[in-house]
Short mmCIF file of C-alpha atoms and ligand atoms in Angstrom, two decimals:
data_model
loop_
_atom_site.label_atom_id
_atom_site.label_comp_id
_atom_site.label_asym_id
_atom_site.label_seq_id
_atom_site.Cartn_x
_atom_site.Cartn_y
_atom_site.Cartn_z
CA UNK A 291 40.77 -40.55 -13.22
CA UNK A 292 37.65 -40.10 -11.64
CA UNK A 293 36.73 -40.36 -7.86
CA UNK A 294 33.19 -38.24 -7.38
CA UNK A 295 31.17 -41.23 -5.24
CA UNK A 296 28.34 -42.78 -6.54
CA UNK A 297 24.86 -41.69 -3.90
CA UNK A 298 25.71 -44.92 -2.76
CA UNK A 299 29.37 -44.36 -2.07
CA UNK A 300 27.83 -41.10 -0.21
CA UNK A 301 25.66 -42.97 1.55
CA UNK A 302 27.84 -45.44 2.81
CA UNK A 303 30.38 -42.98 3.98
CA UNK A 304 27.82 -40.18 5.61
CA UNK A 305 26.29 -43.27 7.00
CA UNK A 306 29.72 -44.92 8.58
CA UNK A 307 30.50 -41.04 9.64
CA UNK A 308 27.71 -41.25 11.74
CA UNK A 309 27.73 -43.89 13.51
CA UNK A 310 31.96 -43.46 14.01
CA UNK A 311 31.17 -40.36 15.61
CA UNK A 312 27.90 -40.93 17.54
CA UNK A 313 29.12 -44.19 19.30
CA UNK A 314 33.36 -44.35 19.18
CA UNK A 315 34.35 -41.59 20.57
CA UNK A 316 32.85 -41.10 23.92
CA UNK A 317 35.36 -42.11 26.64
CA UNK A 318 39.35 -42.30 24.03
CA UNK A 319 41.38 -40.57 27.06
CA UNK A 320 40.50 -42.70 29.55
CA UNK A 321 41.07 -46.69 27.68
CA UNK A 322 44.08 -44.48 26.32
CA UNK A 323 45.47 -43.36 29.90
CA UNK A 324 44.42 -47.21 31.04
CA UNK A 325 45.47 -49.24 28.26
CA UNK A 326 41.64 -50.46 27.82
CA UNK A 327 40.56 -52.88 24.86
CA UNK A 328 36.47 -51.25 24.18
CA UNK A 329 35.17 -54.78 23.58
CA UNK A 330 31.76 -53.85 23.65
CA UNK A 331 32.26 -50.76 20.70
CA UNK A 332 34.57 -53.88 18.84
CA UNK A 333 30.71 -55.51 18.82
CA UNK A 334 29.16 -52.71 17.58
CA UNK A 335 31.89 -51.47 14.86
CA UNK A 336 30.77 -55.38 14.05
CA UNK A 337 27.18 -54.55 13.52
CA UNK A 338 27.95 -51.88 11.29
CA UNK A 339 29.75 -54.23 9.34
CA UNK A 340 33.20 -53.14 9.83
CA UNK A 341 35.03 -55.94 10.71
CA UNK A 342 33.75 -58.00 6.94
CA UNK A 343 33.68 -54.57 4.61
CA UNK A 344 34.91 -56.05 1.47
CA UNK A 345 34.11 -59.74 2.33
CA UNK A 346 31.16 -61.11 -0.33
CA UNK A 347 27.40 -60.97 1.38
CA UNK A 348 27.29 -64.73 1.21
CA UNK A 349 29.89 -64.81 4.12
CA UNK A 350 28.06 -62.69 5.63
CA UNK A 351 29.73 -59.29 5.03
CA UNK A 352 29.12 -55.79 3.29
CA UNK A 353 30.50 -56.78 -0.20
CA UNK A 354 31.83 -53.55 -0.77
CA UNK A 355 34.37 -53.06 -3.81
CA UNK A 356 37.83 -52.07 -2.78
CA UNK A 357 37.35 -48.30 -3.25
CA UNK A 358 34.27 -48.27 -1.61
CA UNK A 359 36.49 -50.02 1.67
CA UNK A 360 38.85 -47.26 1.41
CA UNK A 361 35.73 -44.57 1.55
CA UNK A 362 34.36 -46.75 4.28
CA UNK A 363 37.30 -46.75 6.05
CA UNK A 364 38.27 -43.06 5.43
CA UNK A 365 35.14 -42.13 6.99
CA UNK A 366 35.33 -44.34 10.46
CA UNK A 367 39.02 -43.10 10.80
CA UNK A 368 37.58 -39.51 10.30
CA UNK A 369 34.72 -40.19 13.19
CA UNK A 370 36.50 -42.48 15.29
CA UNK A 371 38.73 -40.79 18.27
CA UNK A 372 40.01 -44.20 19.24
CA UNK A 373 43.11 -44.88 17.66
CA UNK A 374 43.62 -48.21 18.87
CA UNK A 375 40.38 -49.68 18.09
CA UNK A 376 40.35 -48.31 14.42
CA UNK A 377 44.04 -49.87 14.15
CA UNK A 378 43.10 -53.03 15.86
CA UNK A 379 40.03 -53.73 13.38
CA UNK A 380 41.86 -52.42 10.28
CA UNK A 381 44.63 -54.79 11.45
CA UNK A 382 42.14 -57.82 11.49
CA UNK A 383 40.38 -56.85 8.72
CA UNK A 384 43.22 -56.40 6.46
CA UNK A 385 45.87 -58.71 7.64
CA UNK A 386 43.39 -61.70 8.67
CA UNK A 387 39.92 -61.64 7.03
CA UNK A 388 41.09 -61.34 3.58
CA UNK A 389 43.32 -63.97 3.79
CA UNK A 390 40.46 -66.17 5.31
CA UNK A 391 38.02 -64.61 2.24
CA UNK A 392 40.62 -64.59 -0.61
CA UNK A 393 42.80 -67.85 0.37
CA UNK A 394 40.74 -69.70 2.54
CA UNK A 395 38.68 -73.24 1.57
CA UNK A 396 35.02 -73.14 1.24
CA UNK A 397 35.00 -74.98 4.90
CA UNK A 398 37.27 -72.79 6.40
CA UNK A 399 35.46 -68.89 4.43
CA UNK A 400 31.56 -71.28 5.85
CA UNK A 401 33.03 -71.92 9.39
CA UNK A 402 34.95 -68.66 10.15
CA UNK A 403 33.95 -65.68 7.64
CA UNK A 404 30.43 -64.47 8.82
CA UNK A 405 31.58 -64.36 13.10
CA UNK A 406 35.50 -62.58 11.63
CA UNK A 407 32.76 -60.06 9.37
CA UNK A 408 29.89 -59.39 12.33
CA UNK A 409 32.26 -58.52 15.15
CA UNK A 410 32.23 -62.12 17.13
CA UNK A 411 34.84 -63.26 16.70
CA UNK A 412 38.84 -61.46 17.10
CA UNK A 413 41.59 -62.40 14.78
CA UNK A 414 45.61 -62.04 15.10
CA UNK A 415 47.97 -61.56 12.26
CA UNK A 416 51.33 -63.53 13.38
CA UNK A 417 54.10 -63.36 11.73
CA UNK A 418 56.87 -60.60 13.41
CA UNK A 419 59.05 -63.08 15.06
CA UNK A 420 61.67 -61.54 18.27
CA UNK A 421 64.54 -61.98 15.79
CA UNK A 422 62.92 -61.41 12.10
CA UNK A 423 60.32 -58.29 11.72
CA UNK A 424 61.45 -56.76 8.29
CA UNK A 425 62.81 -59.80 7.03
CA UNK A 426 60.22 -61.82 8.21
CA UNK A 427 60.75 -64.58 5.85
CA UNK A 428 63.89 -65.32 8.11
CA UNK A 429 61.37 -67.19 11.08
CA UNK A 430 61.91 -69.81 12.84
CA UNK A 431 58.80 -70.95 13.77
CA UNK A 432 57.95 -74.45 12.11
CA UNK A 433 55.53 -76.41 11.48
CA UNK A 434 56.23 -80.08 10.61
CA UNK A 435 53.54 -82.21 9.02
CA UNK A 436 52.46 -85.42 11.32
CA UNK A 437 50.00 -87.74 10.64
CA UNK A 438 46.50 -85.43 9.79
CA UNK A 439 48.65 -82.11 10.32
CA UNK A 440 51.23 -79.84 11.20
CA UNK A 441 52.79 -79.45 14.90
CA UNK A 442 54.17 -75.82 15.13
CA UNK A 443 56.63 -74.41 17.65
CA UNK A 444 57.75 -71.09 18.16
CA UNK A 445 57.09 -67.84 19.42
CA UNK A 446 55.44 -64.18 17.52
CA UNK A 447 55.90 -61.26 18.34
CA UNK A 448 54.29 -57.52 18.74
CA UNK A 449 50.92 -59.42 17.30
CA UNK A 450 48.07 -57.09 17.35
CA UNK A 451 45.27 -58.44 19.04
CA UNK A 452 46.90 -61.20 20.54
CA UNK A 453 45.91 -61.36 23.53
CA UNK A 454 41.81 -60.49 22.92
CA UNK A 455 42.17 -63.30 19.68
CA UNK A 456 39.66 -66.03 19.26
CA UNK A 457 42.06 -66.71 16.04
CA UNK A 458 45.11 -66.34 14.92
CA UNK A 459 46.73 -66.12 11.11
CA UNK A 460 50.02 -67.80 11.87
CA UNK A 461 52.88 -67.87 9.18
CA UNK A 462 55.37 -71.02 9.63
CA UNK A 463 57.98 -72.72 7.93
CA UNK A 464 57.07 -75.92 6.15
CA UNK A 465 60.43 -76.37 4.11
CA UNK A 466 63.06 -73.79 5.96
CA UNK A 467 65.54 -73.80 2.48
CA UNK A 468 62.55 -72.74 0.56
CA UNK A 469 61.79 -69.40 2.20
CA UNK A 470 59.54 -67.19 0.78
CA UNK A 471 58.21 -69.17 -2.05
CA UNK A 472 57.43 -72.19 -1.11
CA UNK A 473 58.96 -72.56 1.96
CA UNK A 474 56.04 -70.68 4.37
CA UNK A 475 52.89 -71.93 5.27
CA UNK A 476 49.75 -69.98 6.53
CA UNK A 477 47.52 -71.70 9.25
CA UNK A 478 44.80 -70.88 12.05
CA UNK A 479 44.99 -71.58 15.10
CA UNK A 480 42.30 -71.30 17.21
CA UNK A 481 42.08 -69.56 21.02
CA UNK A 482 42.33 -72.61 23.99
CA UNK A 483 43.75 -75.02 20.94
CA UNK A 484 46.59 -77.05 23.40
CA UNK A 485 50.27 -75.55 23.29
CA UNK A 486 49.00 -72.15 22.30
CA UNK A 487 49.27 -69.51 24.31
CA UNK A 488 49.26 -65.52 24.87
CA UNK A 489 53.00 -64.46 26.29
CA UNK A 490 54.52 -60.78 27.22
CA UNK A 491 51.85 -58.16 27.24
CA UNK A 492 52.92 -55.50 25.71
CA UNK A 493 52.93 -51.60 26.78
CA UNK A 494 53.19 -49.02 23.59
CA UNK A 495 53.59 -45.11 23.06
CA UNK A 496 50.23 -45.29 21.30
CA UNK A 497 47.25 -47.15 19.88
CA UNK A 498 47.20 -48.06 23.84
CA UNK A 499 43.55 -49.50 23.52
CA UNK A 500 44.38 -52.12 20.98
CA UNK A 501 46.35 -54.71 22.90
CA UNK A 502 49.40 -56.17 21.87
CA UNK A 503 51.73 -59.36 22.71
CA UNK A 504 53.63 -62.36 22.22
CA UNK A 505 51.63 -65.64 21.17
CA UNK A 506 53.62 -68.70 21.80
CA UNK A 507 53.19 -72.50 19.97
CA UNK A 508 54.94 -75.50 21.99
CA UNK A 509 54.41 -77.92 19.97
CA UNK A 510 50.86 -77.10 18.96
CA UNK A 511 48.72 -79.61 16.92
CA UNK A 512 46.61 -78.39 13.72
CA UNK A 513 44.48 -80.15 11.17
CA UNK A 514 45.70 -80.35 7.72
CA UNK A 515 42.31 -78.47 6.91
CA UNK A 516 43.16 -75.49 8.81
CA UNK A 517 45.84 -75.08 6.50
CA UNK A 518 45.09 -71.43 4.31
CA UNK A 519 45.82 -71.76 0.62
CA UNK A 520 47.88 -74.85 0.32
CA UNK A 521 51.27 -75.94 2.07
CA UNK A 522 54.41 -73.67 1.24
CA UNK A 523 51.61 -70.69 -0.39
CA UNK A 524 51.74 -68.52 3.19
CA UNK A 525 54.48 -65.83 1.21
CA UNK A 526 51.87 -64.74 -1.09
CA UNK A 527 49.54 -64.60 0.63
CA UNK A 528 51.10 -63.15 3.41
CA UNK A 529 52.04 -60.39 -0.01
CA UNK A 530 48.67 -60.39 -0.49
CA UNK A 531 47.25 -59.03 2.69
CA UNK A 532 50.47 -56.54 3.39
CA UNK A 533 48.82 -55.22 -0.15
CA UNK A 534 45.29 -54.50 1.42
CA UNK A 535 46.80 -53.52 4.83
CA UNK A 536 49.48 -51.00 2.80
CA UNK A 537 46.39 -49.43 0.95
CA UNK A 538 43.57 -49.65 3.28
CA UNK A 539 45.17 -49.29 6.62
CA UNK A 540 46.12 -45.55 5.51
CA UNK A 541 42.93 -44.97 4.47
CA UNK A 542 41.98 -44.80 8.11
CA UNK A 543 44.65 -42.45 8.54
CA UNK A 544 43.02 -40.00 5.63
CA UNK A 545 40.26 -39.88 8.19
CA UNK A 546 42.62 -38.97 11.50
CA UNK A 547 44.63 -36.79 9.02
CA UNK A 548 41.19 -34.62 8.20
CA UNK A 549 40.35 -34.51 11.38
CA UNK A 550 43.94 -33.02 12.38
CA UNK A 551 43.12 -30.46 9.44
CA UNK A 552 39.66 -29.49 11.15
CA UNK A 553 40.68 -28.94 14.88
CA UNK A 554 43.96 -27.25 13.60
CA UNK A 555 41.98 -24.69 11.27
CA UNK A 556 39.12 -24.43 14.28
CA UNK A 557 42.26 -24.26 16.96
CA UNK A 558 43.87 -20.90 14.42
CA UNK A 559 40.73 -19.80 13.95
CA UNK A 560 39.58 -19.40 17.98
CA UNK A 561 42.49 -18.65 19.94
CA UNK A 562 44.00 -15.43 19.98
CA UNK A 563 47.62 -14.00 21.04
CA UNK A 564 49.12 -10.67 20.47
CA UNK A 565 45.11 -9.16 19.80
CA UNK A 566 44.45 -11.48 16.71
CA UNK A 567 43.69 -15.55 16.00
CA UNK A 568 47.32 -16.86 15.12
CA UNK A 569 46.11 -18.04 12.17
CA UNK A 570 46.57 -14.70 11.06
CA UNK A 571 50.29 -15.91 11.96
CA UNK A 572 51.77 -17.51 8.14
CA UNK A 573 54.03 -19.42 10.27
CA UNK A 574 50.59 -21.09 11.51
CA UNK A 575 48.29 -20.39 8.63
CA UNK A 576 51.00 -21.94 6.05
CA UNK A 577 51.63 -25.23 8.37
CA UNK A 578 47.86 -25.72 8.38
CA UNK A 579 47.86 -24.97 4.03
CA UNK A 580 50.66 -27.71 4.09
CA UNK A 581 48.12 -30.12 6.42
CA UNK A 582 45.86 -29.66 3.47
CA UNK A 583 47.98 -30.63 0.63
CA UNK A 584 49.14 -33.60 2.50
CA UNK A 585 45.60 -34.62 2.93
CA UNK A 586 44.34 -34.42 -0.65
CA UNK A 587 47.42 -35.81 -2.53
CA UNK A 588 47.52 -38.66 0.11
CA UNK A 589 43.78 -39.08 -0.30
CA UNK A 590 44.26 -39.29 -4.32
CA UNK A 591 47.04 -41.79 -4.27
CA UNK A 592 44.97 -44.07 -1.74
CA UNK A 593 41.99 -43.78 -3.71
CA UNK A 594 44.23 -44.96 -7.08
CA UNK A 595 46.01 -47.69 -5.45
CA UNK A 596 41.84 -49.09 -3.62
CA UNK A 597 40.73 -48.89 -6.98
CA UNK A 598 43.24 -50.92 -8.22
CA UNK A 599 43.62 -53.31 -5.75
CA UNK A 600 40.76 -54.97 -8.25
CA UNK A 601 41.52 -53.32 -11.73
CA UNK A 602 45.17 -54.43 -11.43
CA UNK A 603 47.66 -57.10 -11.78
CA UNK A 604 50.10 -56.38 -9.15
CA UNK A 605 50.06 -53.44 -6.35
CA UNK A 606 52.71 -53.97 -4.72
CA UNK A 607 54.54 -50.65 -5.79
CA UNK A 608 51.09 -48.75 -4.81
CA UNK A 609 50.81 -50.57 -1.51
CA UNK A 610 54.54 -48.80 -0.48
CA UNK A 611 54.09 -46.09 -2.21
CA UNK A 612 50.47 -45.39 -1.01
CA UNK A 613 51.69 -46.71 3.17
CA UNK A 614 55.21 -44.73 2.60
CA UNK A 615 53.24 -40.86 2.27
CA UNK A 616 50.01 -41.40 4.31
CA UNK A 617 51.90 -42.82 7.52
CA UNK A 618 54.74 -40.57 6.69
CA UNK A 619 52.27 -37.29 5.97
CA UNK A 620 50.50 -38.39 9.72
CA UNK A 621 53.16 -38.23 11.52
CA UNK A 622 53.82 -34.78 10.19
CA UNK A 623 50.93 -33.98 10.40
CA UNK A 624 50.38 -34.71 13.65
CA UNK A 625 53.36 -32.71 14.84
CA UNK A 626 52.52 -29.88 13.18
CA UNK A 627 49.16 -29.63 14.77
CA UNK A 628 50.28 -30.28 18.49
CA UNK A 629 53.07 -27.42 17.47
CA UNK A 630 49.88 -25.21 16.30
CA UNK A 631 48.13 -26.07 19.57
CA UNK A 632 51.08 -24.95 21.78
CA UNK A 633 51.29 -25.84 26.19
CA UNK A 634 47.54 -27.47 24.89
CA UNK A 635 48.72 -29.98 22.19
CA UNK A 636 50.87 -31.40 25.12
CA UNK A 637 48.19 -31.43 27.03
CA UNK A 638 46.23 -35.41 26.78
CA UNK A 639 42.55 -33.51 27.21
CA UNK A 640 43.10 -32.00 23.89
CA UNK A 641 43.76 -35.42 22.09
CA UNK A 642 46.16 -34.41 19.45
CA UNK A 643 48.96 -35.25 21.55
CA UNK A 644 47.41 -39.14 21.55
CA UNK A 645 47.13 -38.41 17.90
CA UNK A 646 50.70 -38.23 17.08
CA UNK A 647 51.70 -40.98 19.56
CA UNK A 648 48.99 -43.00 17.47
CA UNK A 649 50.31 -42.07 14.77
CA UNK A 650 54.08 -42.84 15.05
CA UNK A 651 53.94 -46.59 14.85
CA UNK A 652 52.29 -46.13 11.04
CA UNK A 653 55.77 -46.03 9.82
CA UNK A 654 56.89 -48.92 11.22
CA UNK A 655 54.04 -51.74 11.33
CA UNK A 656 53.01 -53.81 7.99
CA UNK A 657 56.21 -53.13 6.56
CA UNK A 658 58.74 -49.55 8.43
CA UNK A 659 59.47 -46.91 6.02
CA UNK A 660 62.48 -48.29 4.59
CA UNK A 661 61.54 -51.13 3.74
CA UNK A 662 58.70 -49.41 1.71
CA UNK A 663 61.39 -47.56 0.04
CA UNK A 664 64.05 -50.83 -0.25
CA UNK A 665 60.44 -52.15 -2.33
CA UNK A 666 60.41 -48.66 -4.39
CA UNK A 667 63.72 -48.74 -5.74
CA UNK A 668 63.28 -52.69 -6.50
CA UNK A 669 60.31 -51.88 -9.01
CA UNK A 670 63.52 -48.67 -9.69
CA UNK A 671 65.69 -51.33 -10.61
CA UNK A 672 67.54 -49.72 -8.19
C1 LIG B 132 51.93 -51.11 17.04
C2 LIG B 132 52.64 -52.06 16.12
C3 LIG B 132 51.23 -53.09 15.65
C4 LIG B 132 52.20 -54.28 15.00
N1 LIG B 132 51.51 -55.50 14.69
C5 LIG B 132 51.73 -56.23 14.24
C6 LIG B 132 51.02 -57.92 13.74
O1 LIG B 132 49.71 -57.09 14.68
N2 LIG B 132 51.93 -59.01 13.37
C7 LIG B 132 53.18 -58.99 13.25
O2 LIG B 132 53.60 -60.07 12.98
N3 LIG B 132 53.56 -57.86 13.44
C8 LIG B 132 53.39 -57.00 13.75
N4 LIG B 132 53.95 -55.48 14.32
C9 LIG B 132 55.82 -55.26 14.08
C10 LIG B 132 56.08 -54.93 13.10
O3 LIG B 132 55.71 -55.47 10.89
C11 LIG B 132 57.67 -54.88 12.88
O4 LIG B 132 58.30 -54.31 14.00
C12 LIG B 132 58.20 -54.56 11.62
O5 LIG B 132 58.11 -55.19 10.62
C13 LIG B 132 59.69 -53.87 11.89
O6 LIG B 132 60.68 -55.10 12.41
P1 LIG B 132 61.66 -54.90 13.06
O7 LIG B 132 60.41 -54.42 14.38
O8 LIG B 132 61.92 -56.84 13.97
O9 LIG B 132 62.62 -53.80 13.31
P2 LIG B 132 63.75 -54.39 12.51
O10 LIG B 132 63.40 -55.30 11.03
O11 LIG B 132 65.10 -55.59 13.37
O12 LIG B 132 64.37 -53.76 11.87
C14 LIG B 132 64.59 -52.31 12.86
C15 LIG B 132 65.04 -50.59 11.81
O13 LIG B 132 66.15 -51.43 11.04
C16 LIG B 132 65.34 -51.05 9.36
N5 LIG B 132 66.05 -51.74 8.22
C17 LIG B 132 66.09 -53.52 8.68
N6 LIG B 132 66.36 -54.19 7.47
C18 LIG B 132 66.35 -52.89 6.46
C19 LIG B 132 67.30 -52.91 5.45
N7 LIG B 132 67.04 -54.22 4.73
N8 LIG B 132 66.61 -51.84 4.61
C20 LIG B 132 66.69 -50.21 5.46
N9 LIG B 132 66.66 -50.46 6.79
C21 LIG B 132 66.25 -51.19 7.07
C22 LIG B 132 64.33 -50.94 9.60
O14 LIG B 132 63.43 -50.12 9.07
C23 LIG B 132 64.01 -49.68 10.86
O15 LIG B 132 63.95 -49.41 11.39
C24 LIG B 132 53.53 -54.70 15.25
C25 LIG B 132 54.01 -53.65 15.38
C26 LIG B 132 54.28 -51.97 15.75
C27 LIG B 132 55.08 -50.98 15.90
#
């Protein structure tokens, strides 16, 4: 399999890397300390088209294929030092824009895709509930059919972008006895809809610039045309969005891993102890060799999966393997780089402890590592 970049992919990568390095690095330490969501940078990313990379140009996006989307997101992750912002954009694009683009009615696409792609709208994906995370389809949120639409009742939690979102992709049970296949429906709910509110906001270990909250639905009326992809079709729509998220959020992580490698090599060359650079110690240089191997292996799997998103009939196994490998590699590499930096690695001004804190969520969101292993084992007939 040949992943040599086309001239267009190279130009795209360079353009996004240059943009992210220039615009998205300053002030990340302060924003992380204060837990500040950078609304202005979100809009700048929208001007670059990051929130709508694979969306067709006819709907306001950039119109990239899935592999080029992954290449662009890696460049974004490499240049952007605000891990919370990168995650917020990834969650918006992969768990919200994808379902509207791939499953929404023409009317929903025309109404929302341009704004979702150009940074003027922020979306949140809401499936997790206080009593159901991994077992997401055991949700208690109900949508009951009424004249002209549905009434939604329930509480969602851990909703990334929740406090700042204009639009929510919400999953609710319309036929609880049927569960995943036929029992769950995806809805689009606009901010300001009566009964829809932001609940508790959470302080987090990492990704502190990506705000996260509960979302409360108290007898919220939504019209029939707010259904994405048909009543009862929510389960497969959610799984499809997770295939994109489990492949393309890792693409952002590849960029972070590349940044970690650069930082480790520089530190190993310049930091002196016992009269020589610390990289002369095999204990350090071998760790860095492992960073490189992890990055290259993670990239190959991610690119192959990204290509298969559009060429293979089913990519559930690819998505889980990619998500598992890349997230665990990212955490491992971040931990190694903190250790390579010694005491400096523990201090926030060196910015590697933040990457470690940001990375840990990656083994939890979009389905935990344990759930990915369950899915992979299931594909193996276990
Ligand atoms: C930073 C962050 C952002 C998030 N963003 C969103 C978002 O935007 N929208 C949204 O809806 N949700 C979001 N989530 C929620 C996330 O998807 C859930 O936290 C995750 O799916 C796990 O669910 P849970 O927290 O309820 O844990 P649980 O499901 O209660 O799991 C607890 C532990 O048990 C393990 N476990 C559970 N079942 C099994 C099993 N069958 N086999 C083996 N182990 C098992 C899990 O792996 C985990 O280790 C986010 C979470 C985080 C941390």
